[in-house]
Amino acid sequence: MSTALEIADLRHQYGTRESLRGLSFSVGAGDVFALLGPNGGGKSTLFKIICTLLRPTSGAVDVFGVDAVRDPARARRHLGVVFQHPAVDPWLTVVENLRTHAHLYGLHGAALPRVIERALERFGLTPRAHERVATLSGGLRRRVELAKALLTEPPLVVLDEPSAGLDPVARRDLLQELTRLRDDAGTTIVLTTHLMDEAAVCDRVGILHEGRLVAIGAPDALTAAVGGDVLTIECRDPERLATDLGDRFGVVARVVDGRLRVERPRAHEFVPIVVEAFPGEVQTIAVGRPTLDDVFVHHTGASMKVLS
Amino acid sequence: MTGHAVAALWRRDVLRFLRQRSRVIGSLGTPVLFWILLGSGLGQSFQPAGGSTDAGYLEFFLPGTLALIVLFTAVFSTISVIEDRQEGFLQGVLVAPVPRAAIVVAKVSASTSLALAHAAVFLAIAPIAGAAVPWLSLPAAFAVLLVMGVALSALGLLIAWPLSSTQGFHAIMNLLLIPMWLLSGAVFPADGATAWMQAVMAANPLTYGMTALRAALDGQLASALPTLGVMAAFGAATLIAATVLVSIPREE
């Protein structure tokens, strides 16, 4: 499989604040790749660098073999960009916006009306084609945004928090649409998100924390690497129980978000042991399969839910 | 490809401007109102030093009003770059495979076209207020207005590009652009002004545009070509400066 995006030792500094501290990873062509992390973890900076809006302090970004840092103009031809905030003109109609975008990407001539028509159909915008974007709802505007970015069939589409402000149904539709795009046209998709369930349905996930990539891989592989199950215990004094569990059973227990967290294979067998060993201490105890949040906790010691 | 991109951005700017009715009223209505009120109010009590005495202020102020229309239109239109930045449209353009110079050319040509269209509308209605319009001199006058339009649009873009709010632009407009117009010979001739003001007026590039415009309307553009040259040189300088500024990568 060829590489769509290759990032090597990428660093970025805003004044004295290091927002990216040496990132390296690659995204294969045809992958749906999620950059997962809490707000402030460096996702937005990385997004801006990939879409050539921001120059990194050092490091390399390669888009289909084009050096996007040295030759941003050429890299832009391979990129479709969807910003978190809409980049459409509210005073123009849906069709006018799409046409302007097509012309900016060198798409014009006799074939264009058909291309626009298809995009309108695909995103269910045909009935609103000649309405000004300002009159559309937030969800519809986002669809215009997507229709626009995908109009010119760019091989790499990057999206910044694409599901921000969408209801759960619209979010599911969006992900289905992106997956369909990958299946139909082989488009590579890179999106940033702070939502675990969104990242979980992507092919691969890179977890960003404080400007570093703490884990990367398929969601299943990442969760499998956590080590069996995750035991979550609510109790009166988590710190003391953590110490006691360590002393008596030799397990590593972390206090995360006021609760005790233990990673352990066949954790259900451990439940009665803990409850009986510390009578009256345990208030609730739950066994679960690890999620991407557990992967995040495993690598950083903090919960993404709390950080976001 | 760049040609299509420029045309697309031009069309979008013009459509957007025309759809914002308050903007059309502001950039065309305000100068026209100034012209009618000042022109009729001062009427024959205005006696320019060394000027012909039979023409009233309405006639004297007509070229100045044209310049104000060009200034207002250019300014309102380049202000849209700040809105483009706030609304997000601009970042979409910045990540498109379009040279930065295309953005400048599109912006400047869109606001210049709007300025010239507004000037034409004004000249078409000016006779209603009783002003004599020298129809045969208009091609030459529009050539001057074109140069003025490009220069003021590029200047507007140069000012607007680094700003993140339109409030900032209005401050600069009141402190720089309006005085620039007031001291260009648009409202009163330099001849009767005090020495220091004459010096300021001589240093103002728009003064040369105004001189050329008056000459063109009198059918004497040939004699005013050097002054038009000064205005054109200023226009070229601001255009280059705007292109350089827009090409500098900045943190969006």
PDB file of C-alpha atoms in Angstrom, chain B residues 99-189:
ATOM      1  CA  PRO B  99      -1.176  31.691  -6.108  1.00  0.00           C
ATOM      2  CA  ARG B 100      -1.434  34.409  -3.459  1.00  0.00           C
ATOM      3  CA  ALA B 101      -1.112  37.066  -6.167  1.00  0.00           C
ATOM      4  CA  ALA B 102      -4.395  35.790  -7.627  1.00  0.00           C
ATOM      5  CA  ILE B 103      -6.140  36.676  -4.364  1.00  0.00           C
ATOM      6  CA  VAL B 104      -4.794  40.236  -4.570  1.00  0.00           C
ATOM      7  CA  VAL B 105      -5.657  40.664  -8.247  1.00  0.00           C
ATOM      8  CA  ALA B 106      -9.183  39.348  -7.680  1.00  0.00           C
ATOM      9  CA  LYS B 107      -9.809  41.564  -4.658  1.00  0.00           C
ATOM     10  CA  VAL B 108      -8.420  44.728  -6.260  1.00  0.00           C
ATOM     11  CA  SER B 109     -10.132  44.180  -9.605  1.00  0.00           C
ATOM     12  CA  ALA B 110     -13.468  43.403  -7.939  1.00  0.00           C
ATOM     13  CA  SER B 111     -13.429  46.554  -5.845  1.00  0.00           C
ATOM     14  CA  THR B 112     -12.196  48.651  -8.770  1.00  0.00           C
ATOM     15  CA  SER B 113     -14.991  47.371 -11.009  1.00  0.00           C
ATOM     16  CA  LEU B 114     -17.566  48.135  -8.338  1.00  0.00           C
ATOM     17  CA  ALA B 115     -16.066  51.606  -7.864  1.00  0.00           C
ATOM     18  CA  LEU B 116     -16.254  52.351 -11.572  1.00  0.00           C
ATOM     19  CA  ALA B 117     -19.822  51.034 -11.770  1.00  0.00           C
ATOM     20  CA  HIS B 118     -20.832  53.277  -8.877  1.00  0.00           C
ATOM     21  CA  ALA B 119     -19.124  56.245 -10.511  1.00  0.00           C
ATOM     22  CA  ALA B 120     -21.109  55.549 -13.707  1.00  0.00           C
ATOM     23  CA  VAL B 121     -24.376  55.399 -11.765  1.00  0.00           C
ATOM     24  CA  PHE B 122     -23.517  58.700 -10.096  1.00  0.00           C
ATOM     25  CA  LEU B 123     -22.719  60.413 -13.410  1.00  0.00           C
ATOM     26  CA  ALA B 124     -25.964  59.120 -14.880  1.00  0.00           C
ATOM     27  CA  ILE B 125     -28.006  60.736 -12.113  1.00  0.00           C
ATOM     28  CA  ALA B 126     -25.867  63.875 -11.615  1.00  0.00           C
ATOM     29  CA  PRO B 127     -27.719  65.922 -14.286  1.00  0.00           C
ATOM     30  CA  ILE B 128     -30.927  65.535 -12.242  1.00  0.00           C
ATOM     31  CA  ALA B 129     -29.319  67.674  -9.532  1.00  0.00           C
ATOM     32  CA  GLY B 130     -28.463  70.257 -12.157  1.00  0.00           C
ATOM     33  CA  ALA B 131     -24.806  69.458 -12.762  1.00  0.00           C
ATOM     34  CA  ALA B 132     -23.362  69.621 -16.247  1.00  0.00           C
ATOM     35  CA  VAL B 133     -21.596  66.341 -17.048  1.00  0.00           C
ATOM     36  CA  PRO B 134     -18.928  66.616 -19.771  1.00  0.00           C
ATOM     37  CA  TRP B 135     -19.970  63.414 -21.553  1.00  0.00           C
ATOM     38  CA  LEU B 136     -17.234  63.460 -24.176  1.00  0.00           C
ATOM     39  CA  SER B 137     -14.525  63.619 -21.536  1.00  0.00           C
ATOM     40  CA  LEU B 138     -15.793  60.593 -19.651  1.00  0.00           C
ATOM     41  CA  PRO B 139     -13.566  57.931 -21.282  1.00  0.00           C
ATOM     42  CA  ALA B 140     -10.492  59.874 -20.168  1.00  0.00           C
ATOM     43  CA  ALA B 141     -12.032  60.472 -16.734  1.00  0.00           C
ATOM     44  CA  PHE B 142     -12.732  56.755 -16.326  1.00  0.00           C
ATOM     45  CA  ALA B 143      -9.141  55.945 -17.230  1.00  0.00           C
ATOM     46  CA  VAL B 144      -8.088  58.152 -14.304  1.00  0.00           C
ATOM     47  CA  LEU B 145     -10.740  56.623 -12.021  1.00  0.00           C
ATOM     48  CA  LEU B 146      -9.435  53.172 -12.946  1.00  0.00           C
ATOM     49  CA  VAL B 147      -5.933  54.084 -11.806  1.00  0.00           C
ATOM     50  CA  MET B 148      -7.367  55.663  -8.653  1.00  0.00           C
ATOM     51  CA  GLY B 149      -9.526  52.602  -8.007  1.00  0.00           C
ATOM     52  CA  VAL B 150      -6.629  50.180  -8.263  1.00  0.00           C
ATOM     53  CA  ALA B 151      -4.447  52.336  -6.021  1.00  0.00           C
ATOM     54  CA  LEU B 152      -7.091  52.826  -3.318  1.00  0.00           C
ATOM     55  CA  SER B 153      -8.207  49.178  -3.414  1.00  0.00           C
ATOM     56  CA  ALA B 154      -4.639  47.964  -3.058  1.00  0.00           C
ATOM     57  CA  LEU B 155      -4.113  50.469  -0.234  1.00  0.00           C
ATOM     58  CA  GLY B 156      -7.298  49.229   1.429  1.00  0.00           C
ATOM     59  CA  LEU B 157      -6.144  45.615   1.120  1.00  0.00           C
ATOM     60  CA  LEU B 158      -2.748  46.527   2.503  1.00  0.00           C
ATOM     61  CA  ILE B 159      -4.430  48.009   5.568  1.00  0.00           C
ATOM     62  CA  ALA B 160      -7.140  45.370   5.947  1.00  0.00           C
ATOM     63  CA  TRP B 161      -5.029  42.222   5.507  1.00  0.00           C
ATOM     64  CA  PRO B 162      -3.292  42.267   8.905  1.00  0.00           C
ATOM     65  CA  LEU B 163      -6.420  43.338  10.821  1.00  0.00           C
ATOM     66  CA  SER B 164      -8.703  40.904  12.575  1.00  0.00           C
ATOM     67  CA  SER B 165     -11.663  43.230  13.169  1.00  0.00           C
ATOM     68  CA  THR B 166     -13.528  45.735  11.046  1.00  0.00           C
ATOM     69  CA  GLN B 167     -13.568  48.225  13.951  1.00  0.00           C
ATOM     70  CA  GLY B 168      -9.825  48.668  13.520  1.00  0.00           C
ATOM     71  CA  PHE B 169     -10.361  49.398   9.873  1.00  0.00           C
ATOM     72  CA  HIS B 170     -12.938  52.092  10.558  1.00  0.00           C
ATOM     73  CA  ALA B 171     -10.485  53.867  12.845  1.00  0.00           C
ATOM     74  CA  ILE B 172      -7.825  53.847  10.147  1.00  0.00           C
ATOM     75  CA  MET B 173     -10.372  54.942   7.596  1.00  0.00           C
ATOM     76  CA  ASN B 174     -11.317  58.011   9.653  1.00  0.00           C
ATOM     77  CA  LEU B 175      -7.746  58.911  10.557  1.00  0.00           C
ATOM     78  CA  LEU B 176      -6.037  58.200   7.264  1.00  0.00           C
ATOM     79  CA  LEU B 177      -8.273  57.636   4.273  1.00  0.00           C
ATOM     80  CA  ILE B 178     -10.839  60.395   4.807  1.00  0.00           C
ATOM     81  CA  PRO B 179      -8.135  63.054   5.483  1.00  0.00           C
ATOM     82  CA  MET B 180      -6.306  61.749   2.440  1.00  0.00           C
ATOM     83  CA  TRP B 181      -9.389  62.506   0.389  1.00  0.00           C
ATOM     84  CA  LEU B 182     -10.092  65.855   2.120  1.00  0.00           C
ATOM     85  CA  LEU B 183      -6.546  66.996   1.386  1.00  0.00           C
ATOM     86  CA  SER B 184      -6.416  65.920  -2.229  1.00  0.00           C
ATOM     87  CA  GLY B 185      -8.045  68.937  -3.808  1.00  0.00           C
ATOM     88  CA  ALA B 186     -11.361  67.085  -3.852  1.00  0.00           C
ATOM     89  CA  VAL B 187     -13.117  69.473  -1.460  1.00  0.00           C
ATOM     90  CA  PHE B 188     -11.096  72.677  -1.831  1.00  0.00           C
ATOM     91  CA  PRO B 189      -8.281  73.662  -4.183  1.00  0.00           C
TER      92      PRO B 189
END
